[in-house]
PDB file of C-alpha atoms in Angstrom:
ATOM      1  CA  MET A 139     -13.529   6.885   8.198  1.00 65.00           C
ATOM      2  CA  ASP A 140     -15.731   8.443   5.521  1.00 92.00           C
ATOM      3  CA  SER A 141     -13.067   8.622   2.829  1.00 93.00           C
ATOM      4  CA  ILE A 142     -10.032   6.930   1.332  1.00 94.00           C
ATOM      5  CA  ARG A 143      -6.672   8.662   1.146  1.00 96.00           C
ATOM      6  CA  TYR A 144      -4.418   7.962  -1.835  1.00 96.00           C
ATOM      7  CA  TYR A 145      -1.331   9.459  -3.440  1.00 97.00           C
ATOM      8  CA  VAL A 146      -0.370  10.441  -6.987  1.00 97.00           C
ATOM      9  CA  VAL A 147       3.090  11.276  -8.320  1.00 97.00           C
ATOM     10  CA  GLN A 148       3.438  14.462 -10.353  1.00 97.00           C
ATOM     11  CA  VAL A 149       6.378  15.425 -12.573  1.00 96.00           C
ATOM     12  CA  ASP A 150       6.118  18.957 -13.948  1.00 96.00           C
ATOM     13  CA  ASP A 151       2.525  19.181 -15.219  1.00 96.00           C
ATOM     14  CA  ARG A 152       2.081  15.430 -15.802  1.00 97.00           C
ATOM     15  CA  TYR A 153       1.135  12.487 -13.579  1.00 97.00           C
ATOM     16  CA  TYR A 154       2.566   8.965 -13.355  1.00 96.00           C
ATOM     17  CA  GLU A 155       0.164   6.621 -15.133  1.00 94.00           C
ATOM     18  CA  GLY A 156       1.304   3.300 -13.673  1.00 85.00           C
ATOM     19  CA  LYS A 157       2.144   1.240 -16.730  1.00 76.00           C
ATOM     20  CA  ILE A 158       4.182  -1.893 -16.013  1.00 67.00           C
ATOM     21  CA  ASP A 159       7.843  -2.078 -17.112  1.00 69.00           C
ATOM     22  CA  PHE A 160       8.146   1.541 -18.271  1.00 75.00           C
ATOM     23  CA  LEU A 161       7.263   5.007 -17.114  1.00 83.00           C
ATOM     24  CA  THR A 162       4.278   6.616 -18.773  1.00 91.00           C
ATOM     25  CA  PHE A 163       2.569   9.835 -17.858  1.00 94.00           C
ATOM     26  CA  THR A 164      -0.806  11.479 -18.395  1.00 94.00           C
ATOM     27  CA  ASP A 165      -1.932  15.089 -18.385  1.00 96.00           C
ATOM     28  CA  ASP A 166      -5.146  14.093 -16.581  1.00 95.00           C
ATOM     29  CA  GLU A 167      -4.771  13.640 -12.823  1.00 95.00           C
ATOM     30  CA  GLU A 168      -7.880  11.434 -12.767  1.00 91.00           C
ATOM     31  CA  GLN A 169      -6.040   8.940 -14.998  1.00 92.00           C
ATOM     32  CA  ALA A 170      -2.971   8.873 -12.744  1.00 95.00           C
ATOM     33  CA  PHE A 171      -1.975   5.766 -10.818  1.00 94.00           C
ATOM     34  CA  ALA A 172      -3.313   5.916  -7.247  1.00 94.00           C
ATOM     35  CA  PHE A 173      -0.821   4.689  -4.650  1.00 96.00           C
ATOM     36  CA  LYS A 174      -2.246   3.388  -1.373  1.00 94.00           C
ATOM     37  CA  ASP A 175       1.134   3.556   0.339  1.00 95.00           C
ATOM     38  CA  ILE A 176       2.901   6.899   0.709  1.00 97.00           C
ATOM     39  CA  ALA A 177       6.324   5.237   1.091  1.00 97.00           C
ATOM     40  CA  THR A 178       6.034   3.614  -2.355  1.00 95.00           C
ATOM     41  CA  ALA A 179       4.812   6.881  -3.879  1.00 96.00           C
ATOM     42  CA  ASN A 180       7.739   8.752  -2.282  1.00 97.00           C
ATOM     43  CA  GLN A 181      10.218   6.178  -3.564  1.00 95.00           C
ATOM     44  CA  LEU A 182       9.014   6.582  -7.154  1.00 94.00           C
ATOM     45  CA  ALA A 183       8.863  10.367  -6.830  1.00 96.00           C
ATOM     46  CA  ASN A 184      12.503  10.408  -5.678  1.00 96.00           C
ATOM     47  CA  GLU A 185      13.559   8.194  -8.593  1.00 93.00           C
ATOM     48  CA  ILE A 186      11.892  10.373 -11.236  1.00 93.00           C
ATOM     49  CA  ASN A 187      12.303  13.811  -9.602  1.00 95.00           C
ATOM     50  CA  GLY A 188       8.598  14.169  -8.943  1.00 96.00           C
ATOM     51  CA  ILE A 189       6.425  15.162  -6.021  1.00 98.00           C
ATOM     52  CA  VAL A 190       3.734  13.243  -4.163  1.00 98.00           C
ATOM     53  CA  LEU A 191       0.257  14.737  -3.960  1.00 98.00           C
ATOM     54  CA  THR A 192      -2.163  13.546  -1.298  1.00 98.00           C
ATOM     55  CA  ARG A 193      -5.741  13.093  -2.435  1.00 97.00           C
ATOM     56  CA  GLU A 194      -8.914  11.902  -0.770  1.00 95.00           C
ATOM     57  CA  VAL A 195     -12.168  10.526  -2.128  1.00 94.00           C
ATOM     58  CA  SER A 196     -15.327  10.006  -0.107  1.00 95.00           C
ATOM     59  CA  TYR A 197     -17.173   6.707  -0.011  1.00 93.00           C
ATOM     60  CA  MET A 198     -20.260   8.582  -1.201  1.00 94.00           C
ATOM     61  CA  GLU A 199     -18.421   9.798  -4.298  1.00 93.00           C
ATOM     62  CA  LEU A 200     -17.142   6.270  -4.972  1.00 91.00           C
ATOM     63  CA  GLU A 201     -20.693   4.918  -4.746  1.00 93.00           C
ATOM     64  CA  ASP A 202     -21.901   7.587  -7.188  1.00 93.00           C
ATOM     65  CA  LEU A 203     -19.108   6.764  -9.623  1.00 91.00           C
ATOM     66  CA  SER A 204     -19.826   3.033  -9.336  1.00 92.00           C
ATOM     67  CA  ALA A 205     -23.475   3.611 -10.194  1.00 93.00           C
ATOM     68  CA  GLN A 206     -22.488   5.820 -13.142  1.00 91.00           C
ATOM     69  CA  TYR A 207     -20.009   3.234 -14.461  1.00 90.00           C
ATOM     70  CA  LEU A 208     -22.590   0.473 -14.137  1.00 90.00           C
ATOM     71  CA  VAL A 209     -25.028   2.457 -16.297  1.00 92.00           C
ATOM     72  CA  GLU A 210     -22.273   3.068 -18.867  1.00 92.00           C
ATOM     73  CA  TYR A 211     -21.245  -0.613 -18.795  1.00 91.00           C
ATOM     74  CA  GLU A 212     -24.810  -1.816 -19.280  1.00 91.00           C
ATOM     75  CA  ALA A 213     -25.131   0.485 -22.324  1.00 94.00           C
ATOM     76  CA  LEU A 214     -22.177  -1.192 -24.085  1.00 93.00           C
ATOM     77  CA  PRO A 215     -22.758  -3.554 -27.013  1.00 94.00           C
ATOM     78  CA  LYS A 216     -22.737  -7.290 -26.193  1.00 94.00           C
ATOM     79  CA  GLU A 217     -19.375  -7.779 -27.932  1.00 94.00           C
ATOM     80  CA  GLU A 218     -17.720  -5.272 -25.606  1.00 93.00           C
ATOM     81  CA  HIS A 219     -19.387  -6.902 -22.570  1.00 87.00           C
ATOM     82  CA  ASP A 220     -17.973 -10.265 -23.644  1.00 90.00           C
ATOM     83  CA  THR A 221     -14.480  -8.818 -24.119  1.00 92.00           C
ATOM     84  CA  ILE A 222     -14.494  -7.180 -20.692  1.00 88.00           C
ATOM     85  CA  GLU A 223     -15.886 -10.241 -18.935  1.00 89.00           C
ATOM     86  CA  SER A 224     -13.350 -12.511 -20.650  1.00 90.00           C
ATOM     87  CA  PHE A 225     -10.504 -10.208 -19.606  1.00 86.00           C
ATOM     88  CA  CYS A 226     -11.750 -10.138 -16.002  1.00 84.00           C
ATOM     89  CA  ARG A 227     -12.009 -13.948 -15.876  1.00 86.00           C
ATOM     90  CA  GLU A 228      -8.451 -14.321 -17.198  1.00 84.00           C
ATOM     91  CA  LEU A 229      -7.208 -11.720 -14.752  1.00 79.00           C
ATOM     92  CA  SER A 230      -8.947 -13.474 -11.878  1.00 75.00           C
ATOM     93  CA  ILE A 231      -7.501 -16.848 -12.864  1.00 74.00           C
ATOM     94  CA  GLY A 232      -4.012 -15.338 -13.125  1.00 67.00           C
ATOM     95  CA  MET A 233      -4.295 -13.878  -9.625  1.00 61.00           C
ATOM     96  CA  TYR A 234      -4.924 -17.262  -8.055  1.00 63.00           C
ATOM     97  CA  GLU A 235      -2.333 -19.320  -9.946  1.00 57.00           C
TER      98      GLU A 235
END
């Protein structure tokens, strides 16, 4: 398998963004929530009168994006690094509690 398949939910010309506890949408498909499971995507689409779009991304493209994001991350000021790293630590701790 050279790629990953995922699903996004579209309503009119907007995409489900994936915020917890309420429905939010974005105009940018790249900012849409990516479902790994088509059944869950279909369930939400039925609830909000949307449609499910199937998308695929190659591992090569993911590697390129990771490298690009690393360069962008390393260019951030130290204060922003600290904020991100603190958030990630708290998130990690919360996952294992």
